[in-house]
């Protein structure tokens, strides 16, 4: 049986050459919201490594949504050319370009994680500090040592929702073919979904359906500006250990599927820390049960993510019908050529056709001429 990992899959009018997806990973390398050479290199290396879909990092729909000084932006048309440069390069390598749209909410305005991740303080070298306000569903901070955000007013909410729609328009203008709405990890949409952070008493708070309203209306706004032939994903923290769990995630998925969501990107945690306690030991594939649950109970395509490291592990998830797509993040930081490597280990693509010719030619030539050579990713050393 041919490996499912390398079977093409079509979602709406977009064909992915395989089921390997590069999960969106914050790089915190933008300059005042603009993409840099780092973004071109970072996304490009994954496309050249053979991934079917490369989703660029959570890109912010407004200034207030930036997590750090290095967040990528899409709240202005001036950001489009830099993003298009990345899209064009990804496409040239035979991959599909996707982008995630996000808003950090109360988790905004922080130092980069390797600089402590603590809340920022005003400084002369920080651009547009005045416009970088902490907002959320409610005036609740977590942890208690963090600054308290301002609750978005009822009048402001439609304006924020429209910014998501306009961001989708810009993403389309930049040439992206897949869009992923970030509704997980304790960021703004999740802050509306979870009863831990949403203390509102209007139509955007209280009942589960009211707490889902912000997310649902964002999906509607995005779909109104995102072409019908292009796929739309929604990332959820399927379990946050704070009152939002798999039952609620299934219910939301059933509501947004007819509104144009094609795939649920299944993660967890972020509301009061990560990973979630209920996931049990953090080990290989610990979040896969969330993708399995959404696929089965919401009758929607799902994407599994979370310590999926090995080719046979990824393949087994697909063979068992637990997910439709496999997303990798940090393992691709370790080995950007993971898709190519996985294809070799699973016995397909002996001519390295999944990667661009400058790589494929030399690798195939070595494999044919020196059959005793074992790639470095297969073993610890020549004496192993």
PDB file of C-alpha atoms in Angstrom, residues 38-316:
ATOM      1  CA  UNK A  38      14.440  35.888   7.406  1.00  0.00           C
ATOM      2  CA  UNK A  39      10.828  35.134   6.489  1.00  0.00           C
ATOM      3  CA  UNK A  40      11.786  34.433   2.890  1.00  0.00           C
ATOM      4  CA  UNK A  41      14.563  32.090   3.985  1.00  0.00           C
ATOM      5  CA  UNK A  42      12.544  30.402   6.713  1.00  0.00           C
ATOM      6  CA  UNK A  43       9.454  29.678   4.618  1.00  0.00           C
ATOM      7  CA  UNK A  44      11.529  28.938   1.528  1.00  0.00           C
ATOM      8  CA  UNK A  45      13.608  26.228   3.141  1.00  0.00           C
ATOM      9  CA  UNK A  46      10.489  24.278   4.136  1.00  0.00           C
ATOM     10  CA  UNK A  47       9.058  24.557   0.624  1.00  0.00           C
ATOM     11  CA  UNK A  48      12.372  23.387  -0.825  1.00  0.00           C
ATOM     12  CA  UNK A  49      12.369  20.530   1.696  1.00  0.00           C
ATOM     13  CA  UNK A  50       9.295  18.988   0.083  1.00  0.00           C
ATOM     14  CA  UNK A  51       6.338  20.025   2.258  1.00  0.00           C
ATOM     15  CA  UNK A  52       2.957  20.071   0.559  1.00  0.00           C
ATOM     16  CA  UNK A  53       1.741  23.154   2.442  1.00  0.00           C
ATOM     17  CA  UNK A  54       3.784  25.869   4.149  1.00  0.00           C
ATOM     18  CA  UNK A  55       1.709  28.001   6.555  1.00  0.00           C
ATOM     19  CA  UNK A  56       3.500  31.199   7.496  1.00  0.00           C
ATOM     20  CA  UNK A  57       3.333  32.377  11.068  1.00  0.00           C
ATOM     21  CA  UNK A  58       0.460  34.060  12.887  1.00  0.00           C
ATOM     22  CA  UNK A  59       0.247  37.401  11.092  1.00  0.00           C
ATOM     23  CA  UNK A  60      -1.541  40.130  12.972  1.00  0.00           C
ATOM     24  CA  UNK A  61      -4.766  41.723  11.764  1.00  0.00           C
ATOM     25  CA  UNK A  62      -4.183  44.955  13.715  1.00  0.00           C
ATOM     26  CA  UNK A  63      -1.383  46.690  15.583  1.00  0.00           C
ATOM     27  CA  UNK A  64      -2.941  45.924  18.956  1.00  0.00           C
ATOM     28  CA  UNK A  65      -2.715  42.233  18.150  1.00  0.00           C
ATOM     29  CA  UNK A  66       1.088  42.086  17.976  1.00  0.00           C
ATOM     30  CA  UNK A  67       2.606  39.815  20.595  1.00  0.00           C
ATOM     31  CA  UNK A  68       6.111  41.296  20.338  1.00  0.00           C
ATOM     32  CA  UNK A  69       8.015  43.995  18.485  1.00  0.00           C
ATOM     33  CA  UNK A  70       8.816  41.334  15.863  1.00  0.00           C
ATOM     34  CA  UNK A  71       5.317  40.161  14.927  1.00  0.00           C
ATOM     35  CA  UNK A  72       4.433  39.973  11.248  1.00  0.00           C
ATOM     36  CA  UNK A  73       1.617  42.296  10.170  1.00  0.00           C
ATOM     37  CA  UNK A  74      -1.156  42.305   7.587  1.00  0.00           C
ATOM     38  CA  UNK A  75      -3.314  45.203   8.814  1.00  0.00           C
ATOM     39  CA  UNK A  76      -2.188  47.534   6.028  1.00  0.00           C
ATOM     40  CA  UNK A  77      -1.888  47.164   2.240  1.00  0.00           C
ATOM     41  CA  UNK A  78       1.783  48.157   2.487  1.00  0.00           C
ATOM     42  CA  UNK A  79       2.541  44.729   3.989  1.00  0.00           C
ATOM     43  CA  UNK A  80       1.321  42.867   0.895  1.00  0.00           C
ATOM     44  CA  UNK A  81       4.457  43.107  -1.344  1.00  0.00           C
ATOM     45  CA  UNK A  82       6.768  41.608   1.289  1.00  0.00           C
ATOM     46  CA  UNK A  83       4.370  38.731   1.879  1.00  0.00           C
ATOM     47  CA  UNK A  84       3.908  38.196  -1.860  1.00  0.00           C
ATOM     48  CA  UNK A  85       7.669  37.812  -2.202  1.00  0.00           C
ATOM     49  CA  UNK A  86       7.510  34.847   0.173  1.00  0.00           C
ATOM     50  CA  UNK A  87       4.443  33.385  -1.557  1.00  0.00           C
ATOM     51  CA  UNK A  88       6.093  33.520  -4.960  1.00  0.00           C
ATOM     52  CA  UNK A  89       9.186  31.720  -3.710  1.00  0.00           C
ATOM     53  CA  UNK A  90       7.173  29.006  -1.935  1.00  0.00           C
ATOM     54  CA  UNK A  91       5.196  28.386  -5.116  1.00  0.00           C
ATOM     55  CA  UNK A  92       8.369  28.230  -7.225  1.00  0.00           C
ATOM     56  CA  UNK A  93       9.551  25.302  -5.080  1.00  0.00           C
ATOM     57  CA  UNK A  94       6.389  23.313  -5.804  1.00  0.00           C
ATOM     58  CA  UNK A  95       4.637  23.911  -2.492  1.00  0.00           C
ATOM     59  CA  UNK A  96       1.400  25.682  -1.546  1.00  0.00           C
ATOM     60  CA  UNK A  97       1.612  28.884   0.495  1.00  0.00           C
ATOM     61  CA  UNK A  98      -0.660  29.428   3.473  1.00  0.00           C
ATOM     62  CA  UNK A  99      -0.838  32.090   6.160  1.00  0.00           C
ATOM     63  CA  UNK A 100      -2.302  32.223   9.648  1.00  0.00           C
ATOM     64  CA  UNK A 101      -4.254  35.282  10.780  1.00  0.00           C
ATOM     65  CA  UNK A 102      -4.072  36.100  14.462  1.00  0.00           C
ATOM     66  CA  UNK A 103      -4.532  38.615  17.262  1.00  0.00           C
ATOM     67  CA  UNK A 104      -2.776  38.247  20.619  1.00  0.00           C
ATOM     68  CA  UNK A 105      -5.362  40.127  22.686  1.00  0.00           C
ATOM     69  CA  UNK A 106      -4.227  40.304  26.310  1.00  0.00           C
ATOM     70  CA  UNK A 107      -1.087  38.310  25.444  1.00  0.00           C
ATOM     71  CA  UNK A 108       0.237  41.218  23.353  1.00  0.00           C
ATOM     72  CA  UNK A 109       3.041  43.701  24.042  1.00  0.00           C
ATOM     73  CA  UNK A 110       5.691  41.340  25.381  1.00  0.00           C
ATOM     74  CA  UNK A 111       9.390  40.712  24.998  1.00  0.00           C
ATOM     75  CA  UNK A 112      10.317  37.963  22.565  1.00  0.00           C
ATOM     76  CA  UNK A 113      10.331  34.580  24.337  1.00  0.00           C
ATOM     77  CA  UNK A 114      14.123  34.286  24.248  1.00  0.00           C
ATOM     78  CA  UNK A 115      14.282  37.782  25.791  1.00  0.00           C
ATOM     79  CA  UNK A 116      12.177  36.625  28.779  1.00  0.00           C
ATOM     80  CA  UNK A 117       8.645  36.861  27.331  1.00  0.00           C
ATOM     81  CA  UNK A 118       7.742  39.288  30.111  1.00  0.00           C
ATOM     82  CA  UNK A 119       5.415  42.270  29.575  1.00  0.00           C
ATOM     83  CA  UNK A 120       7.112  45.153  27.803  1.00  0.00           C
ATOM     84  CA  UNK A 121       7.510  48.595  29.293  1.00  0.00           C
ATOM     85  CA  UNK A 122       7.374  51.837  27.289  1.00  0.00           C
ATOM     86  CA  UNK A 123      10.630  52.708  25.547  1.00  0.00           C
ATOM     87  CA  UNK A 124      11.667  55.309  23.001  1.00  0.00           C
ATOM     88  CA  UNK A 125      12.735  52.694  20.465  1.00  0.00           C
ATOM     89  CA  UNK A 126       9.360  50.909  20.403  1.00  0.00           C
ATOM     90  CA  UNK A 127       7.293  52.093  17.451  1.00  0.00           C
ATOM     91  CA  UNK A 128       3.706  53.168  17.969  1.00  0.00           C
ATOM     92  CA  UNK A 129       3.511  52.326  21.666  1.00  0.00           C
ATOM     93  CA  UNK A 130       0.345  54.398  21.977  1.00  0.00           C
ATOM     94  CA  UNK A 131      -1.433  52.223  19.423  1.00  0.00           C
ATOM     95  CA  UNK A 132      -0.303  48.996  21.089  1.00  0.00           C
ATOM     96  CA  UNK A 133      -3.091  48.641  23.620  1.00  0.00           C
ATOM     97  CA  UNK A 134      -3.917  45.455  25.503  1.00  0.00           C
ATOM     98  CA  UNK A 135      -7.509  44.443  24.728  1.00  0.00           C
ATOM     99  CA  UNK A 136      -9.467  41.292  25.395  1.00  0.00           C
ATOM    100  CA  UNK A 137     -12.948  39.879  25.811  1.00  0.00           C
ATOM    101  CA  UNK A 138     -12.886  41.027  29.435  1.00  0.00           C
ATOM    102  CA  UNK A 139     -10.681  43.011  31.803  1.00  0.00           C
ATOM    103  CA  UNK A 140      -9.090  39.890  33.221  1.00  0.00           C
ATOM    104  CA  UNK A 141      -5.387  39.138  33.360  1.00  0.00           C
ATOM    105  CA  UNK A 142      -3.641  35.771  33.676  1.00  0.00           C
ATOM    106  CA  UNK A 143      -1.327  35.319  35.444  1.00  0.00           C
ATOM    107  CA  UNK A 144      -2.232  37.951  38.013  1.00  0.00           C
ATOM    108  CA  UNK A 145       1.194  39.557  37.646  1.00  0.00           C
ATOM    109  CA  UNK A 146       0.401  40.494  34.021  1.00  0.00           C
ATOM    110  CA  UNK A 147      -1.081  43.867  33.081  1.00  0.00           C
ATOM    111  CA  UNK A 148      -4.873  43.929  32.957  1.00  0.00           C
ATOM    112  CA  UNK A 149      -6.301  44.358  29.451  1.00  0.00           C
ATOM    113  CA  UNK A 150      -9.203  46.621  28.555  1.00  0.00           C
ATOM    114  CA  UNK A 151     -12.404  44.822  27.574  1.00  0.00           C
ATOM    115  CA  UNK A 152     -13.431  45.541  24.008  1.00  0.00           C
ATOM    116  CA  UNK A 153     -16.654  47.537  23.950  1.00  0.00           C
ATOM    117  CA  UNK A 154     -19.719  46.248  22.151  1.00  0.00           C
ATOM    118  CA  UNK A 155     -19.211  48.974  19.527  1.00  0.00           C
ATOM    119  CA  UNK A 156     -15.573  48.013  18.895  1.00  0.00           C
ATOM    120  CA  UNK A 157     -16.164  44.328  18.259  1.00  0.00           C
ATOM    121  CA  UNK A 158     -17.548  44.682  14.693  1.00  0.00           C
ATOM    122  CA  UNK A 159     -14.543  46.867  13.822  1.00  0.00           C
ATOM    123  CA  UNK A 160     -12.129  44.154  14.997  1.00  0.00           C
ATOM    124  CA  UNK A 161     -14.070  41.490  13.117  1.00  0.00           C
ATOM    125  CA  UNK A 162     -13.886  43.565   9.916  1.00  0.00           C
ATOM    126  CA  UNK A 163     -10.096  43.802  10.333  1.00  0.00           C
ATOM    127  CA  UNK A 164      -9.966  40.009  10.043  1.00  0.00           C
ATOM    128  CA  UNK A 165     -11.944  40.243   6.825  1.00  0.00           C
ATOM    129  CA  UNK A 166      -9.649  42.900   5.396  1.00  0.00           C
ATOM    130  CA  UNK A 167      -6.631  40.828   6.403  1.00  0.00           C
ATOM    131  CA  UNK A 168      -8.104  37.931   4.418  1.00  0.00           C
ATOM    132  CA  UNK A 169      -8.476  40.229   1.421  1.00  0.00           C
ATOM    133  CA  UNK A 170      -4.810  41.210   1.658  1.00  0.00           C
ATOM    134  CA  UNK A 171      -3.763  37.570   2.047  1.00  0.00           C
ATOM    135  CA  UNK A 172      -5.555  36.779  -1.195  1.00  0.00           C
ATOM    136  CA  UNK A 173      -3.921  39.751  -2.918  1.00  0.00           C
ATOM    137  CA  UNK A 174      -0.529  38.456  -1.789  1.00  0.00           C
ATOM    138  CA  UNK A 175      -1.321  35.128  -3.490  1.00  0.00           C
ATOM    139  CA  UNK A 176      -1.779  32.821  -0.506  1.00  0.00           C
ATOM    140  CA  UNK A 177      -3.870  29.757  -1.303  1.00  0.00           C
ATOM    141  CA  UNK A 178      -4.732  28.558   2.212  1.00  0.00           C
ATOM    142  CA  UNK A 179      -5.817  30.618   5.222  1.00  0.00           C
ATOM    143  CA  UNK A 180      -5.693  29.511   8.861  1.00  0.00           C
ATOM    144  CA  UNK A 181      -7.628  31.482  11.501  1.00  0.00           C
ATOM    145  CA  UNK A 182      -5.841  31.357  14.862  1.00  0.00           C
ATOM    146  CA  UNK A 183      -8.471  30.616  17.484  1.00  0.00           C
ATOM    147  CA  UNK A 184      -6.196  28.803  19.939  1.00  0.00           C
ATOM    148  CA  UNK A 185      -3.393  29.157  22.504  1.00  0.00           C
ATOM    149  CA  UNK A 186      -4.988  31.788  24.681  1.00  0.00           C
ATOM    150  CA  UNK A 187      -5.060  34.506  22.020  1.00  0.00           C
ATOM    151  CA  UNK A 188      -7.974  36.841  21.328  1.00  0.00           C
ATOM    152  CA  UNK A 189     -10.468  34.449  19.725  1.00  0.00           C
ATOM    153  CA  UNK A 190      -9.720  31.879  22.424  1.00  0.00           C
ATOM    154  CA  UNK A 191     -10.166  34.638  25.036  1.00  0.00           C
ATOM    155  CA  UNK A 192     -13.742  34.985  23.805  1.00  0.00           C
ATOM    156  CA  UNK A 193     -14.347  31.220  23.657  1.00  0.00           C
ATOM    157  CA  UNK A 194     -13.167  30.292  27.138  1.00  0.00           C
ATOM    158  CA  UNK A 195     -15.347  30.991  30.208  1.00  0.00           C
ATOM    159  CA  UNK A 196     -12.106  31.489  32.150  1.00  0.00           C
ATOM    160  CA  UNK A 197     -11.291  34.680  30.251  1.00  0.00           C
ATOM    161  CA  UNK A 198     -14.714  35.753  28.953  1.00  0.00           C
ATOM    162  CA  UNK A 199     -16.753  37.363  31.735  1.00  0.00           C
ATOM    163  CA  UNK A 200     -19.012  39.413  29.463  1.00  0.00           C
ATOM    164  CA  UNK A 201     -22.759  39.700  30.018  1.00  0.00           C
ATOM    165  CA  UNK A 202     -23.742  40.813  26.506  1.00  0.00           C
ATOM    166  CA  UNK A 203     -24.324  38.710  23.376  1.00  0.00           C
ATOM    167  CA  UNK A 204     -20.589  37.910  23.207  1.00  0.00           C
ATOM    168  CA  UNK A 205     -20.427  36.326  26.661  1.00  0.00           C
ATOM    169  CA  UNK A 206     -22.244  34.070  29.069  1.00  0.00           C
ATOM    170  CA  UNK A 207     -23.599  31.028  27.237  1.00  0.00           C
ATOM    171  CA  UNK A 208     -21.416  28.799  25.070  1.00  0.00           C
ATOM    172  CA  UNK A 209     -23.112  30.017  21.927  1.00  0.00           C
ATOM    173  CA  UNK A 210     -22.592  33.644  22.923  1.00  0.00           C
ATOM    174  CA  UNK A 211     -18.904  32.995  23.604  1.00  0.00           C
ATOM    175  CA  UNK A 212     -18.632  31.364  20.172  1.00  0.00           C
ATOM    176  CA  UNK A 213     -20.231  34.369  18.467  1.00  0.00           C
ATOM    177  CA  UNK A 214     -16.988  36.355  18.036  1.00  0.00           C
ATOM    178  CA  UNK A 215     -15.265  33.393  16.357  1.00  0.00           C
ATOM    179  CA  UNK A 216     -18.269  32.624  14.149  1.00  0.00           C
ATOM    180  CA  UNK A 217     -18.548  36.217  12.985  1.00  0.00           C
ATOM    181  CA  UNK A 218     -14.825  36.301  12.205  1.00  0.00           C
ATOM    182  CA  UNK A 219     -15.266  33.183  10.070  1.00  0.00           C
ATOM    183  CA  UNK A 220     -18.124  34.902   8.252  1.00  0.00           C
ATOM    184  CA  UNK A 221     -16.099  38.069   7.709  1.00  0.00           C
ATOM    185  CA  UNK A 222     -13.063  36.162   6.485  1.00  0.00           C
ATOM    186  CA  UNK A 223     -15.117  34.022   4.104  1.00  0.00           C
ATOM    187  CA  UNK A 224     -16.742  37.163   2.698  1.00  0.00           C
ATOM    188  CA  UNK A 225     -13.285  38.407   1.660  1.00  0.00           C
ATOM    189  CA  UNK A 226     -11.583  35.062   0.938  1.00  0.00           C
ATOM    190  CA  UNK A 227     -12.322  33.371  -2.425  1.00  0.00           C
ATOM    191  CA  UNK A 228     -14.760  30.461  -2.304  1.00  0.00           C
ATOM    192  CA  UNK A 229     -12.334  28.198  -4.176  1.00  0.00           C
ATOM    193  CA  UNK A 230      -9.600  28.563  -1.527  1.00  0.00           C
ATOM    194  CA  UNK A 231      -9.461  26.449   1.679  1.00  0.00           C
ATOM    195  CA  UNK A 232     -10.028  27.937   5.119  1.00  0.00           C
ATOM    196  CA  UNK A 233      -8.661  26.337   8.301  1.00  0.00           C
ATOM    197  CA  UNK A 234      -9.469  27.123  11.952  1.00  0.00           C
ATOM    198  CA  UNK A 235      -6.946  26.376  14.691  1.00  0.00           C
ATOM    199  CA  UNK A 236      -8.489  25.534  18.051  1.00  0.00           C
ATOM    200  CA  UNK A 237      -7.176  24.646  21.462  1.00  0.00           C
ATOM    201  CA  UNK A 238      -9.486  21.651  21.567  1.00  0.00           C
ATOM    202  CA  UNK A 239      -8.847  21.365  25.305  1.00  0.00           C
ATOM    203  CA  UNK A 240      -7.674  24.273  27.461  1.00  0.00           C
ATOM    204  CA  UNK A 241      -8.362  22.865  30.960  1.00  0.00           C
ATOM    205  CA  UNK A 242     -10.198  26.112  31.679  1.00  0.00           C
ATOM    206  CA  UNK A 243     -13.762  25.333  30.673  1.00  0.00           C
ATOM    207  CA  UNK A 244     -13.290  24.887  26.933  1.00  0.00           C
ATOM    208  CA  UNK A 245     -12.924  21.292  25.847  1.00  0.00           C
ATOM    209  CA  UNK A 246     -13.539  18.726  23.103  1.00  0.00           C
ATOM    210  CA  UNK A 247     -17.332  18.869  23.422  1.00  0.00           C
ATOM    211  CA  UNK A 248     -17.335  22.622  22.891  1.00  0.00           C
ATOM    212  CA  UNK A 249     -14.799  22.334  20.052  1.00  0.00           C
ATOM    213  CA  UNK A 250     -16.983  19.776  18.268  1.00  0.00           C
ATOM    214  CA  UNK A 251     -20.033  22.016  18.685  1.00  0.00           C
ATOM    215  CA  UNK A 252     -18.170  25.026  17.266  1.00  0.00           C
ATOM    216  CA  UNK A 253     -16.785  22.987  14.361  1.00  0.00           C
ATOM    217  CA  UNK A 254     -20.313  21.920  13.429  1.00  0.00           C
ATOM    218  CA  UNK A 255     -21.377  25.572  13.360  1.00  0.00           C
ATOM    219  CA  UNK A 256     -18.470  26.910  11.302  1.00  0.00           C
ATOM    220  CA  UNK A 257     -18.261  24.077   8.771  1.00  0.00           C
ATOM    221  CA  UNK A 258     -21.330  25.271   6.800  1.00  0.00           C
ATOM    222  CA  UNK A 259     -19.935  28.801   6.993  1.00  0.00           C
ATOM    223  CA  UNK A 260     -16.840  27.786   5.056  1.00  0.00           C
ATOM    224  CA  UNK A 261     -14.323  26.151   7.404  1.00  0.00           C
ATOM    225  CA  UNK A 262     -12.729  23.126   5.714  1.00  0.00           C
ATOM    226  CA  UNK A 263     -10.192  21.893   8.281  1.00  0.00           C
ATOM    227  CA  UNK A 264      -9.860  22.130  12.065  1.00  0.00           C
ATOM    228  CA  UNK A 265      -6.227  22.525  13.083  1.00  0.00           C
ATOM    229  CA  UNK A 266      -6.220  20.709  16.435  1.00  0.00           C
ATOM    230  CA  UNK A 267      -3.984  21.986  19.217  1.00  0.00           C
ATOM    231  CA  UNK A 268      -4.449  22.579  22.956  1.00  0.00           C
ATOM    232  CA  UNK A 269      -3.579  24.761  25.915  1.00  0.00           C
ATOM    233  CA  UNK A 270      -2.540  28.373  26.157  1.00  0.00           C
ATOM    234  CA  UNK A 271      -5.235  29.735  28.437  1.00  0.00           C
ATOM    235  CA  UNK A 272      -3.466  29.078  31.725  1.00  0.00           C
ATOM    236  CA  UNK A 273      -0.319  27.464  30.416  1.00  0.00           C
ATOM    237  CA  UNK A 274       0.732  24.810  27.953  1.00  0.00           C
ATOM    238  CA  UNK A 275       0.492  21.887  27.597  1.00  0.00           C
ATOM    239  CA  UNK A 276      -2.836  21.056  29.158  1.00  0.00           C
ATOM    240  CA  UNK A 277      -2.828  18.796  32.174  1.00  0.00           C
ATOM    241  CA  UNK A 278      -5.575  16.535  30.889  1.00  0.00           C
ATOM    242  CA  UNK A 279      -3.529  15.533  27.844  1.00  0.00           C
ATOM    243  CA  UNK A 280      -1.481  13.283  30.096  1.00  0.00           C
ATOM    244  CA  UNK A 281       2.263  12.820  29.589  1.00  0.00           C
ATOM    245  CA  UNK A 282       3.677  15.044  26.876  1.00  0.00           C
ATOM    246  CA  UNK A 283       5.055  12.507  24.457  1.00  0.00           C
ATOM    247  CA  UNK A 284       4.901  11.593  20.780  1.00  0.00           C
ATOM    248  CA  UNK A 285       1.582  12.580  19.242  1.00  0.00           C
ATOM    249  CA  UNK A 286      -0.013  13.572  22.536  1.00  0.00           C
ATOM    250  CA  UNK A 287      -2.520  15.891  20.795  1.00  0.00           C
ATOM    251  CA  UNK A 288      -3.548  13.459  18.052  1.00  0.00           C
ATOM    252  CA  UNK A 289      -6.672  12.332  19.982  1.00  0.00           C
ATOM    253  CA  UNK A 290      -8.055  15.858  19.542  1.00  0.00           C
ATOM    254  CA  UNK A 291      -7.769  15.618  15.747  1.00  0.00           C
ATOM    255  CA  UNK A 292      -9.346  12.168  15.862  1.00  0.00           C
ATOM    256  CA  UNK A 293     -12.276  13.426  17.937  1.00  0.00           C
ATOM    257  CA  UNK A 294     -12.985  16.437  15.692  1.00  0.00           C
ATOM    258  CA  UNK A 295     -12.765  14.361  12.511  1.00  0.00           C
ATOM    259  CA  UNK A 296     -15.127  11.722  13.885  1.00  0.00           C
ATOM    260  CA  UNK A 297     -17.683  13.727  15.828  1.00  0.00           C
ATOM    261  CA  UNK A 298     -17.828  16.972  13.839  1.00  0.00           C
ATOM    262  CA  UNK A 299     -17.568  15.240  10.451  1.00  0.00           C
ATOM    263  CA  UNK A 300     -14.896  17.673   9.323  1.00  0.00           C
ATOM    264  CA  UNK A 301     -11.350  17.299   8.058  1.00  0.00           C
ATOM    265  CA  UNK A 302      -8.747  17.634  10.806  1.00  0.00           C
ATOM    266  CA  UNK A 303      -5.042  18.339  11.045  1.00  0.00           C
ATOM    267  CA  UNK A 304      -2.948  16.661  13.736  1.00  0.00           C
ATOM    268  CA  UNK A 305      -0.028  18.462  15.355  1.00  0.00           C
ATOM    269  CA  UNK A 306       2.116  18.075  18.448  1.00  0.00           C
ATOM    270  CA  UNK A 307       5.334  16.061  18.761  1.00  0.00           C
ATOM    271  CA  UNK A 308       4.824  14.250  15.484  1.00  0.00           C
ATOM    272  CA  UNK A 309       8.465  13.500  14.806  1.00  0.00           C
ATOM    273  CA  UNK A 310       8.956  10.305  12.815  1.00  0.00           C
ATOM    274  CA  UNK A 311       7.810   9.274   9.346  1.00  0.00           C
ATOM    275  CA  UNK A 312       6.248   5.986  10.416  1.00  0.00           C
ATOM    276  CA  UNK A 313       4.447   7.762  13.264  1.00  0.00           C
ATOM    277  CA  UNK A 314       2.926  10.291  10.847  1.00  0.00           C
ATOM    278  CA  UNK A 315       1.966   7.571   8.394  1.00  0.00           C
ATOM    279  CA  UNK A 316       0.253   5.481  11.076  1.00  0.00           C
TER     280      UNK A 316
END
